[in-house]
CSV table of C-alpha atoms in Angstrom, one decimal:
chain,number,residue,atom,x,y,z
O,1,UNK,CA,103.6,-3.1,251.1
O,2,UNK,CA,102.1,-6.3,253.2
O,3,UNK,CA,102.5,-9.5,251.0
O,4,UNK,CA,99.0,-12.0,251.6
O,5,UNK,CA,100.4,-15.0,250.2
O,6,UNK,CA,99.6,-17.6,252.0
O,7,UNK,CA,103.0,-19.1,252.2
O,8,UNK,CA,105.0,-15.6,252.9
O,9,UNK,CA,108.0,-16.9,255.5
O,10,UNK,CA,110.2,-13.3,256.5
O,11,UNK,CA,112.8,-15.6,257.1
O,12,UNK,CA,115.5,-14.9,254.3
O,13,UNK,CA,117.3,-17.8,255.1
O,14,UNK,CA,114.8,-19.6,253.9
O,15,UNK,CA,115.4,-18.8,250.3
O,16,UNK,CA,118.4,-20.8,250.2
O,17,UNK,CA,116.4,-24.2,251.1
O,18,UNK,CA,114.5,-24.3,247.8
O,19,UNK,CA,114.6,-25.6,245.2
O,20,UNK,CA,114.8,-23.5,242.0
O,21,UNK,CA,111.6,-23.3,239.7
O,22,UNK,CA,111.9,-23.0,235.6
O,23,UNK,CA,109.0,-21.4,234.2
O,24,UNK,CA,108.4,-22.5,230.2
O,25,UNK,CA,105.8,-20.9,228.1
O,26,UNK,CA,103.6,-21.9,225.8
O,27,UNK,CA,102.9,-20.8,222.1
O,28,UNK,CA,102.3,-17.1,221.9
O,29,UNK,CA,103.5,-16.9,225.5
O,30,UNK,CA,107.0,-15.0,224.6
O,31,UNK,CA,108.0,-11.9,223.6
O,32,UNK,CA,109.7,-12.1,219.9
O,33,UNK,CA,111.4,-9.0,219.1
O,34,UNK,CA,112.7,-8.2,216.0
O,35,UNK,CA,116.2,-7.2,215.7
O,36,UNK,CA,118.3,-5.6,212.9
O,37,UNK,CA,121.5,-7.5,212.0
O,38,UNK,CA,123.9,-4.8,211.3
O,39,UNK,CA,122.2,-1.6,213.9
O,40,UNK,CA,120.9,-4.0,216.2
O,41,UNK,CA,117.9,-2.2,217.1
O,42,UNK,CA,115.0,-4.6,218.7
O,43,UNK,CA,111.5,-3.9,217.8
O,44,UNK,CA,109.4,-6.0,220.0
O,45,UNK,CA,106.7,-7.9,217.2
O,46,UNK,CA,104.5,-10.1,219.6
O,47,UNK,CA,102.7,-8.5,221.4
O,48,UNK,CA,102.3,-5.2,220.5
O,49,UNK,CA,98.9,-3.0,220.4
O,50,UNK,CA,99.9,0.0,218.3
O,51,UNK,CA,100.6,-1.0,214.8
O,52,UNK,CA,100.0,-4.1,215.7
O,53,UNK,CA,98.8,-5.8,212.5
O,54,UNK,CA,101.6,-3.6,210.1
O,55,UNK,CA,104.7,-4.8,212.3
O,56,UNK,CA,103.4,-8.3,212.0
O,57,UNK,CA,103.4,-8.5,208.7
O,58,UNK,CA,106.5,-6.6,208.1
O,59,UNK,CA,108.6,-8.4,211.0
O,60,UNK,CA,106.9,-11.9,211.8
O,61,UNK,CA,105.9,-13.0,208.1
O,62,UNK,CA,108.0,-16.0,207.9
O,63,UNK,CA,108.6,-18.8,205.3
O,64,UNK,CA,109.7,-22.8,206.5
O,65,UNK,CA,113.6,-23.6,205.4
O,66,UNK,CA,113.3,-27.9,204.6
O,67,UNK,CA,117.6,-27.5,204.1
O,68,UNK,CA,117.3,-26.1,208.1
O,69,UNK,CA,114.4,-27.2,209.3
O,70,UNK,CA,113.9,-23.4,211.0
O,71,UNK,CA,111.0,-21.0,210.1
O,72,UNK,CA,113.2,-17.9,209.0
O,73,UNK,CA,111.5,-14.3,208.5
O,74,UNK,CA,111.1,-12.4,205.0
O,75,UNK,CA,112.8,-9.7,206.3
O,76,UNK,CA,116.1,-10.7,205.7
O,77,UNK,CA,117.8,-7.7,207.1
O,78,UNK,CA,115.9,-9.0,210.8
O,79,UNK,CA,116.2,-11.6,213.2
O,80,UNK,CA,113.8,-12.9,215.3
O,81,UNK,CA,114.8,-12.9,219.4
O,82,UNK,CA,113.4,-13.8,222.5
O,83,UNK,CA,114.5,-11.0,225.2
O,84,UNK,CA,116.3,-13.1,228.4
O,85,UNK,CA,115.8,-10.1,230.5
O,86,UNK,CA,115.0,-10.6,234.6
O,87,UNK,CA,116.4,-14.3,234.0
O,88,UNK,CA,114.4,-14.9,231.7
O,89,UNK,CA,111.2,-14.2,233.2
O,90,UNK,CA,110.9,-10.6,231.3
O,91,UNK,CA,109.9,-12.4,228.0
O,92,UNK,CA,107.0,-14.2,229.6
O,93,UNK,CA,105.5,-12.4,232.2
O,94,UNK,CA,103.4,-8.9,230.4
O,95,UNK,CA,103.4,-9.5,226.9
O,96,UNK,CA,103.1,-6.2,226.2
O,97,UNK,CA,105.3,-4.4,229.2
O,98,UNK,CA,104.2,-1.2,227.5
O,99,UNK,CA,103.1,1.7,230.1
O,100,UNK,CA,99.6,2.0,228.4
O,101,UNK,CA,99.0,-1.5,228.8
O,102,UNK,CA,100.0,-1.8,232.2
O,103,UNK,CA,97.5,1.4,232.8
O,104,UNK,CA,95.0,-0.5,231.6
O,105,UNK,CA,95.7,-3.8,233.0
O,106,UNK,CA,94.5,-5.6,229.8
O,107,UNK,CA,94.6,-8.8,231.1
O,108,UNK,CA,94.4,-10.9,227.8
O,109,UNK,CA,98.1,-10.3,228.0
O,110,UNK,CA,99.1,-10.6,231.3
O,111,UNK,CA,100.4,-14.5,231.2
O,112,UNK,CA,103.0,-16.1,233.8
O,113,UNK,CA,102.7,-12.5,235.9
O,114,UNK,CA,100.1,-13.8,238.4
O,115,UNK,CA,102.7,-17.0,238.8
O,116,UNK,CA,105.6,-15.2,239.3
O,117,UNK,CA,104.4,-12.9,242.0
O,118,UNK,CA,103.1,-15.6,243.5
O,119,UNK,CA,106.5,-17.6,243.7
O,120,UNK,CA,108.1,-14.7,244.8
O,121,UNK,CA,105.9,-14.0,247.7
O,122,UNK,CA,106.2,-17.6,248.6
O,123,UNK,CA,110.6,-17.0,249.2
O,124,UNK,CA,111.9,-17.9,245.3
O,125,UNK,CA,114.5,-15.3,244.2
O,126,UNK,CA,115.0,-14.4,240.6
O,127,UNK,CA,118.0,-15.1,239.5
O,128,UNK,CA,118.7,-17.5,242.3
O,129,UNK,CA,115.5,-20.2,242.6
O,130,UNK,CA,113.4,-18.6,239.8
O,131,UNK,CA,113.7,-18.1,236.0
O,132,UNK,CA,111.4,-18.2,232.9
O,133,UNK,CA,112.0,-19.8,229.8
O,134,UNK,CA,110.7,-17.8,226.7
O,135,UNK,CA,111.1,-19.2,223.3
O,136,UNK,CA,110.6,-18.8,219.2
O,137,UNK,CA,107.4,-20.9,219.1
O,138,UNK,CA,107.6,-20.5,215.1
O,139,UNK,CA,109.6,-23.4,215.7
O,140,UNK,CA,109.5,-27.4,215.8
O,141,UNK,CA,109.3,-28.4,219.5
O,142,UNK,CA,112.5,-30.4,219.3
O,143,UNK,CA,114.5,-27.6,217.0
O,144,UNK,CA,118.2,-27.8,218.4
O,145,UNK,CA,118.4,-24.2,218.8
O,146,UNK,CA,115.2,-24.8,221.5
O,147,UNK,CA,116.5,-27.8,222.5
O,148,UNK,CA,120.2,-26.5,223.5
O,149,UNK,CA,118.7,-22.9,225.1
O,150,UNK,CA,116.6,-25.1,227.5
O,151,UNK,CA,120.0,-27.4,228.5
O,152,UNK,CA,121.5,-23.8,229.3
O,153,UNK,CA,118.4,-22.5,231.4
O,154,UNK,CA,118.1,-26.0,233.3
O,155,UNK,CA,122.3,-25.7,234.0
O,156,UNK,CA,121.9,-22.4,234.7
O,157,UNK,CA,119.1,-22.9,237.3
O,158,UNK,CA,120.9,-25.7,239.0
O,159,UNK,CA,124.3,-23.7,239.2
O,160,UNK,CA,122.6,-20.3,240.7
O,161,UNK,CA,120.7,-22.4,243.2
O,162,UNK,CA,124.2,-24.2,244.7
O,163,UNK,CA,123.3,-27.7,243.1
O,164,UNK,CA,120.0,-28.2,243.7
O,165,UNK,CA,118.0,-29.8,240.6
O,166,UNK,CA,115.4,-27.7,239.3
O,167,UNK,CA,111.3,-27.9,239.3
O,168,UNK,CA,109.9,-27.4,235.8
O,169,UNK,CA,106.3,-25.7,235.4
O,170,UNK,CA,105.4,-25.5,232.1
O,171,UNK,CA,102.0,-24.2,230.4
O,172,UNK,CA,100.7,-25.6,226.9
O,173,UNK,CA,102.5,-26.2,224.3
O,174,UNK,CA,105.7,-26.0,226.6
O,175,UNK,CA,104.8,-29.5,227.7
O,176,UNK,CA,105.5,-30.6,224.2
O,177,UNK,CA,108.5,-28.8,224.4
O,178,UNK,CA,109.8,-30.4,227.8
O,179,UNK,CA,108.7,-33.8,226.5
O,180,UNK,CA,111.1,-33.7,223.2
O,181,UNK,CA,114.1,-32.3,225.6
O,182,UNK,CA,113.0,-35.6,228.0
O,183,UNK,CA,113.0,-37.7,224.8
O,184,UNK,CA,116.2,-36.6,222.9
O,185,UNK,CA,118.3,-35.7,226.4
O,186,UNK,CA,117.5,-37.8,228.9
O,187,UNK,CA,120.1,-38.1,230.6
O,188,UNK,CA,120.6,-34.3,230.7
O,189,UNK,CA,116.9,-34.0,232.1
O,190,UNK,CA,117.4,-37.0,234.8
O,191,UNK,CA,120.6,-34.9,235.5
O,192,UNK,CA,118.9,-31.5,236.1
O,193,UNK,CA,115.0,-32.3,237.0
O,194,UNK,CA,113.5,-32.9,240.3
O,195,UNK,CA,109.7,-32.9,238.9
O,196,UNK,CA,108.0,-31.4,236.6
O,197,UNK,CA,104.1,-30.2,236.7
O,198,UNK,CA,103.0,-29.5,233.8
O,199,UNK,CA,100.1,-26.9,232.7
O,200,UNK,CA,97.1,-27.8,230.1
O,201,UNK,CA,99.7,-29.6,227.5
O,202,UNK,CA,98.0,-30.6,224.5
O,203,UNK,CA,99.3,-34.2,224.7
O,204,UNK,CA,97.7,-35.6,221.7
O,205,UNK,CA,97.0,-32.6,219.9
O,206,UNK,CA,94.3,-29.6,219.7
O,207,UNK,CA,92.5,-30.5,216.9
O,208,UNK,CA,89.5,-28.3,216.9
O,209,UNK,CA,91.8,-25.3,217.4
O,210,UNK,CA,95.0,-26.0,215.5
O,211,UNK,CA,92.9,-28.1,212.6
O,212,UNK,CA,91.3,-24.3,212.0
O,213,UNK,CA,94.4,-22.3,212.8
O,214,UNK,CA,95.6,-24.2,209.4
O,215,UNK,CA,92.6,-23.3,207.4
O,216,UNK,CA,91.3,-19.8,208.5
O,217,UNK,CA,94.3,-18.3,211.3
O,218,UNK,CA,93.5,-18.1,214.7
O,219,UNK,CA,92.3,-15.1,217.1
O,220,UNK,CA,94.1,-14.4,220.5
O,221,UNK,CA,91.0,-12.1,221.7
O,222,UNK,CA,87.4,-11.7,220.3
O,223,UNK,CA,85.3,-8.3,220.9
O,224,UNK,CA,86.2,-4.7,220.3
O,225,UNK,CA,89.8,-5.5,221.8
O,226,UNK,CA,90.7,-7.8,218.4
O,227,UNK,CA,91.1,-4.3,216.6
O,228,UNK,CA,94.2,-3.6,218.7
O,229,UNK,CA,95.5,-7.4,218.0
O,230,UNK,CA,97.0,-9.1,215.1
O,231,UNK,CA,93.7,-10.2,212.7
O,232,UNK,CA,93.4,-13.8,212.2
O,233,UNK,CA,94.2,-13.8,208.5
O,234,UNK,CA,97.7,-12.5,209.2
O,235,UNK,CA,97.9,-14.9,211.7
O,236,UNK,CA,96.9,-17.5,209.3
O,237,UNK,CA,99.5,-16.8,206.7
O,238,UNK,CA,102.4,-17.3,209.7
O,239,UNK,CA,100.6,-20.3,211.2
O,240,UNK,CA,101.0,-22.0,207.6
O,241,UNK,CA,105.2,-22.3,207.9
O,242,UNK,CA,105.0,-22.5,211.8
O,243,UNK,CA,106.4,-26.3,212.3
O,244,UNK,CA,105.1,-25.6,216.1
O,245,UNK,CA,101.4,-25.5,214.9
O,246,UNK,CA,101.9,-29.0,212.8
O,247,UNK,CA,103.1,-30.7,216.0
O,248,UNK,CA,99.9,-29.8,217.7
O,249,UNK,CA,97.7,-31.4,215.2
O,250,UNK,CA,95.5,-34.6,216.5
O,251,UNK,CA,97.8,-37.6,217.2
O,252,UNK,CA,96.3,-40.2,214.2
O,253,UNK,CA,97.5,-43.4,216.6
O,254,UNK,CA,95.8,-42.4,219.6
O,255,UNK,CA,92.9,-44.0,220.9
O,256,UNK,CA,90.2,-41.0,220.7
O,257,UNK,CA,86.8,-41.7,222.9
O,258,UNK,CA,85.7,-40.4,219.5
O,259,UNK,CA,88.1,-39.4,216.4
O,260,UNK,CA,88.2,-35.6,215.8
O,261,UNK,CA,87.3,-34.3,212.6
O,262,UNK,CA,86.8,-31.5,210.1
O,263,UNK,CA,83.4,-31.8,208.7
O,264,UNK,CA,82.5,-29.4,204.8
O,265,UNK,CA,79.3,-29.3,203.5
O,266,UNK,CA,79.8,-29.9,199.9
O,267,UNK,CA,78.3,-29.7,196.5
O,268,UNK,CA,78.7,-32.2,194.3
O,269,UNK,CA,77.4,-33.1,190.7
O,270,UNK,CA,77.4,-36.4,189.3
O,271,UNK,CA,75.5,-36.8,185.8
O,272,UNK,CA,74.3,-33.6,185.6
O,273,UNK,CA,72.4,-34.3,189.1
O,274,UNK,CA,73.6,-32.3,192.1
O,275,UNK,CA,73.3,-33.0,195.4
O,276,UNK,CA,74.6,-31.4,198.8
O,277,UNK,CA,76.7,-34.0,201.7
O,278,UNK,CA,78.2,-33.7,204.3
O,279,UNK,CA,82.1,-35.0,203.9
O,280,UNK,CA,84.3,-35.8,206.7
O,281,UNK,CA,88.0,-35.8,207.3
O,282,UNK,CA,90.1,-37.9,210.0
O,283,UNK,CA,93.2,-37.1,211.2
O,284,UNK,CA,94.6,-39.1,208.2
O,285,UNK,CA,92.6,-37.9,205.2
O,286,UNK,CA,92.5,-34.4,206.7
O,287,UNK,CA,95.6,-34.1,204.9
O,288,UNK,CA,94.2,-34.0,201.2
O,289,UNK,CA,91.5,-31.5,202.5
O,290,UNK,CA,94.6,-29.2,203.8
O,291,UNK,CA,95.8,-30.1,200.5
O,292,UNK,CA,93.5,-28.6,198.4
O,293,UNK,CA,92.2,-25.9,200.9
O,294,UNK,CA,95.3,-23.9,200.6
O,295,UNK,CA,96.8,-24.7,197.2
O,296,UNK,CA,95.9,-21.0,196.6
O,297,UNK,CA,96.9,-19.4,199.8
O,298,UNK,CA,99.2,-16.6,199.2
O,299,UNK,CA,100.7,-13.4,200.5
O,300,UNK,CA,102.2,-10.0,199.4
O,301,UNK,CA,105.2,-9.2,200.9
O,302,UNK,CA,107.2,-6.0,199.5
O,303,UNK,CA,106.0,-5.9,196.4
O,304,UNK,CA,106.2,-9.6,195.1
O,305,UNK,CA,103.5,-12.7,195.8
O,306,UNK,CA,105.1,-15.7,197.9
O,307,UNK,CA,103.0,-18.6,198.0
O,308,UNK,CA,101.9,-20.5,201.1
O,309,UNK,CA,100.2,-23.3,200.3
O,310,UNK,CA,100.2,-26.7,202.9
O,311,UNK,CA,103.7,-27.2,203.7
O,312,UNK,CA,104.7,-31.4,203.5
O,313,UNK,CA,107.7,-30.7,204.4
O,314,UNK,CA,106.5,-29.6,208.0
O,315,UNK,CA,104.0,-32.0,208.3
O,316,UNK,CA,106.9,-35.0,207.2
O,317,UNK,CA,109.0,-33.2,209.9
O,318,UNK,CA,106.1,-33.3,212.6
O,319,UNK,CA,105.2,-36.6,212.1
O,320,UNK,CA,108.8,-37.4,212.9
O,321,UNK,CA,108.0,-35.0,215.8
O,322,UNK,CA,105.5,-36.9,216.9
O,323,UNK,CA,107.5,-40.5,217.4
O,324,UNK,CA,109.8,-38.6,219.4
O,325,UNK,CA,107.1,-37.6,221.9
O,326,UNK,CA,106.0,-41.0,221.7
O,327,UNK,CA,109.2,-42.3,223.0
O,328,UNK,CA,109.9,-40.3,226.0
O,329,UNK,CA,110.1,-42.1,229.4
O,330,UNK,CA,110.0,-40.4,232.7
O,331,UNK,CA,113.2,-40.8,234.5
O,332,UNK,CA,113.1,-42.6,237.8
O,333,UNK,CA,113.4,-40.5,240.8
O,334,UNK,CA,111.1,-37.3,238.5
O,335,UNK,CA,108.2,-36.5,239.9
O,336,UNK,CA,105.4,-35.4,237.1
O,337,UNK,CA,102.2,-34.0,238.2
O,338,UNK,CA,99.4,-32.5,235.8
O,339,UNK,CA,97.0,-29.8,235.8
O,340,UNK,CA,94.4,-29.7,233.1
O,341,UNK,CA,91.1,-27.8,232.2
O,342,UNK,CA,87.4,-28.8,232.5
O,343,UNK,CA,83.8,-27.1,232.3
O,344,UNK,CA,84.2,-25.3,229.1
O,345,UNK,CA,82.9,-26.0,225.5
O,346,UNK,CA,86.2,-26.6,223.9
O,347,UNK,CA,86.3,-26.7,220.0
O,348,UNK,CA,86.6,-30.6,219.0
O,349,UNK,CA,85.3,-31.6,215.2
O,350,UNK,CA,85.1,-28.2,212.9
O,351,UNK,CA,82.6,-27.8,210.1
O,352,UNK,CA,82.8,-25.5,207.0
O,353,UNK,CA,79.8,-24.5,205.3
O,354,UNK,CA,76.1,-25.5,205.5
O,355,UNK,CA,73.6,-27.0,204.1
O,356,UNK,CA,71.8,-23.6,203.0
O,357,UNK,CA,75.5,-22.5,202.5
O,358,UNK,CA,77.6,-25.3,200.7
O,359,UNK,CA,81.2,-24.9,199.6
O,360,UNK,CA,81.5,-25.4,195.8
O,361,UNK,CA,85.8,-25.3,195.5
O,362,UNK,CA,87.7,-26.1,198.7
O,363,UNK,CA,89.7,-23.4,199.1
O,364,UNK,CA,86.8,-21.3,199.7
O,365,UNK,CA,87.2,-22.6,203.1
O,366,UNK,CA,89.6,-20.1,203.9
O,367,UNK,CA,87.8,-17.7,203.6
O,368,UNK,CA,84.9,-19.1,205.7
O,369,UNK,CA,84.0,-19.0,209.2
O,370,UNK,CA,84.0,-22.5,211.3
O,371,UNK,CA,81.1,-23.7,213.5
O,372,UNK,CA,82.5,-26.1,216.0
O,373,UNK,CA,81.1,-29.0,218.4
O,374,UNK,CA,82.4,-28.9,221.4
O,375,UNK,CA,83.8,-31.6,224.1
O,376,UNK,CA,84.8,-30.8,227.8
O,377,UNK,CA,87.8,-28.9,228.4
O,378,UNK,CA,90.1,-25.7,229.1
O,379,UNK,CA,88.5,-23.7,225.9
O,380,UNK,CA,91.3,-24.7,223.8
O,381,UNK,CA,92.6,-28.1,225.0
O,382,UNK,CA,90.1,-31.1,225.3
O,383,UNK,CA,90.4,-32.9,228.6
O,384,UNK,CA,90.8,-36.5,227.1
O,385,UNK,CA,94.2,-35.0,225.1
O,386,UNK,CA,95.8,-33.0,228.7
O,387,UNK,CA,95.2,-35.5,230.9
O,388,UNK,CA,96.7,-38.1,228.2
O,389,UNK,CA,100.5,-37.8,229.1
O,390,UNK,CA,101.3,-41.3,228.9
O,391,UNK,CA,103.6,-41.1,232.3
O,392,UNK,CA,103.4,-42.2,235.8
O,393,UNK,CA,101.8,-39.0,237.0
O,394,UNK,CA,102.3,-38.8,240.9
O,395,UNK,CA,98.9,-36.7,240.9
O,396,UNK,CA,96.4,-35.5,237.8
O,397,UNK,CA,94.2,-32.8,238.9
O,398,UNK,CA,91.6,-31.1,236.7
O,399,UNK,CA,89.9,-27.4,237.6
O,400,UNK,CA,87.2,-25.5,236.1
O,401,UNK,CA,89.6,-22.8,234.2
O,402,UNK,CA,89.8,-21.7,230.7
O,403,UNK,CA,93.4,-22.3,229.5
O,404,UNK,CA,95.0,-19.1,230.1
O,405,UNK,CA,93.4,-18.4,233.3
O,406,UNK,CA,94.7,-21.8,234.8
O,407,UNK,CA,98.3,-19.3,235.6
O,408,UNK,CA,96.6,-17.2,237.6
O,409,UNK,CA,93.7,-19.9,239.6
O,410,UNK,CA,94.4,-19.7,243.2
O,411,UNK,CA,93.4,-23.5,243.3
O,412,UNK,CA,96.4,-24.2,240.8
O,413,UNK,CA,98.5,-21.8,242.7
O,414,UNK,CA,97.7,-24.0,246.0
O,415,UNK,CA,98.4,-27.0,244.4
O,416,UNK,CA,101.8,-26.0,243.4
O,417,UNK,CA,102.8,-24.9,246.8
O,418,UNK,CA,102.1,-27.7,248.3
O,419,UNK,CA,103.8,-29.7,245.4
O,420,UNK,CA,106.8,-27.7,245.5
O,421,UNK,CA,106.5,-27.7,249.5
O,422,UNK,CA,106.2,-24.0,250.2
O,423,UNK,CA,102.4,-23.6,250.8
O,424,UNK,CA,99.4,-24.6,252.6
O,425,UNK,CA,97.8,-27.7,251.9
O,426,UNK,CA,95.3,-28.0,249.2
O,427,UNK,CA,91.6,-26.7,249.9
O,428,UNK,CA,88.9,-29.0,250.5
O,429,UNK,CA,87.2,-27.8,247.2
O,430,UNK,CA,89.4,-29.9,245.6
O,431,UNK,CA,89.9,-34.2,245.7
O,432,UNK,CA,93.3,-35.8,244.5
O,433,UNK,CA,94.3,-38.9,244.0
O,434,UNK,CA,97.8,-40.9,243.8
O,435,UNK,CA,96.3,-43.0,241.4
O,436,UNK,CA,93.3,-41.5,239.8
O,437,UNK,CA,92.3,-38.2,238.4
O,438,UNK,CA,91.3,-35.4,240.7
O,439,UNK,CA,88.7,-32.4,239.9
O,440,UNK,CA,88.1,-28.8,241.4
O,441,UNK,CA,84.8,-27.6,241.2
């Protein structure tokens, strides 16, 4: 087969000049299988299309450990592992390898694949200058168990490649990730990284997204293909112990153009008059509406009823979270460049109920659908938080993708060639700046 990548060199030699690349995913962009302690037999949990709902329940349904700090499943004969196939680069490429899927081509779960083929048409080897880094995101972004893997992956990298210190592309909430290894190992990451470009990182939180993920679950795909996926109330009831998803919620101390908030149409009575308002949470008092929201949330699991309401414990463990991405600093001599969305509607404040519709109790909001207003952005991250890094960026660069497809943009892809050297330069579609922000239209 002809490769038509544009920076295809049939000169093998050529491998050995570059410099290795560490792809890190985001959350729900790694294979979790589950594996039996005694047989160990794997069963992969995420993502699966047959019996995908049953398997999540029975595998994935996980409860928050405050003596550990790790989300551990109910399945207590199981463990939850990430497959380190390929270098890594198996866990994070098809999220469902299966044959039917790649028949199909579903594409909702095709996620660094595009990437990789592209890196390896441009001369990286895998195994030599490319790996993936695939991850339990159930977990806190600065878990030690994360936190050591990645120090492996990064030594690894830079021993396979004969020295050479390693370029880290990360996608979503794998920016957070990076950021709390630059914060609590800096001088491991100064040590290892030559730059980092970084993929539609939710710097200062997804509110519109993650502040509903809390309250009602999330769901990966909409349309006649959610029957096949996990529903969004059994993704609820894990995203509730995730520490992962509490990390993401809207930083309280950053300066928002506008603050984000959840919005519920209430009824209230006050001497025997009742009358219908509109009540609105910040970041801060959103709190006491998670509070009382889920103080009834529960699940079945085998027979028995665990309760699940809002966790403190996460949320006093995320805020700490938070302080520690507030205290990274960029090494001197890294390089960090950042690509972010723009030209979608991207969920911002989220209301419950309606005028028409009020909610009487609060934890009828989860069981309630969410109406959103929107700001500009990738679909799921706003621009004002992805373009917020706080660091000297050598270039920010914003394109018209939703936040998935920004892995497979052929603008994104030609700006990291020409940032890792290896391509043509960048198209006149798109304007860049050393100092300001540049946009692809």
């Amino acid at each position: 087969m002809l490769c038509f990548c544009p920076c295809f060199d049939h000169d093998n030699d050529r491998t050995s000049d570059l410099d290795p690349v560490l792809l890190i995913s985001g959350i729900g962009g790694s294979i979790l299988n589950s594996k039996r302690k005694k047989l160990g037999f794997d069963t992969r949990v995420w993502i699966r299309i047959l019996l995908a709902d049953l398997e999540f329940k029975k595998k994935l349904w996980s409860l928050y450990n405050p003596q550990t700090g790790y989300t551990e499943t109910l399945d207590k004969d199981t463990e939850i592992v990430v497959p380190d196939d390929d270098y890594g680069l198996y866990a994070i490429d098809i999220l469902d390898p299966s044959p039917f899927v790649k028949c199909i081509h579903l594409k909702e779960v095709y996620y660094f694949h595009d990437m990789i083929d592209m890196l390896v048409g441009c001369g990286y080897k895998k195994g030599t200058t490319l790996f993936g880094y695939g991850y339990d995101f159930r977990q806190s972004n600065r878990i030690e168990k994360l936190m050591e893997d990645l120090k492996v992956k990064l030594e690894t990298a830079y021993k396979a490649s004969g020295g050479r210190k390693v370029n880290i592309i990360s996608h979503s909430m794998g920016g957070l990730l990076v950021m709390c290894f630059l914060s609590l190992h800096h001088e491991v990451f100064l040590k290892y990284v030559s730059q980092w470009i970084c993929i539609a990182c939710p710097f200062q939180g997804a509110p519109g997204c993650i502040n509903d993920s809390l309250l009602t679950g999330l769901q990966f795909v909409e349309g006649l293909e959610s029957f096949f996926f996990v529903s969004r109330w059994t993704m609820h009831q894990l995203l509730v112990e995730c520490p992962s998803i509490y990390e993401m919620l809207a930083n309280p101390d950053f300066k928002w153009k506008k603050q984000p908030e959840i919005q519920v149409w209430r009824k209230h009575s006050t001497d025997g008059e009742t009358s219908i308002e509109l009540d609105s949470y910040g970041p801060v008092e959103s709190i006491t509406l998670f509070r009382e929201a889920l103080r009834h949330n529960e699940l079945t699991y085998d027979g028995r009823t665990v309760a699940l309401p809002f966790n403190f414990a996460i949320s006093r463990w995320a805020a700490e979270t938070r302080q520690v991405l507030n205290n990274a600093k960029l090494p001197d001599g890294v390089r960090f460049y950042n690509i972010y969305g723009i030209s979608f509607d991207t969920p911002f404040d989220v209301c419950y109920g309606s005028k028409a519709s009020p909610i009487e109790d609060l934890s009828e909001i989860c069981h309630s659908m969410p109406q959103y207003s929107y700001v500009d952005g990738d679909e799921t991250v706003s621009a004002e938080s992805a373009k917020a890094d706080g660091f000297a960026a050598v270039e920010r660069v914003a394109i018209a993708a939703r936040h998935r497809e920004l892995l497979s943009d052929k603008t994104v892809f030609q700006h990291i060639q020409k940032w890792l050297g290896v391509g043509q330069k960048v198209s006149i579609r798109s304007k860049t700046s050393r100092v300001s922000d540049a946009h692809s239209k």
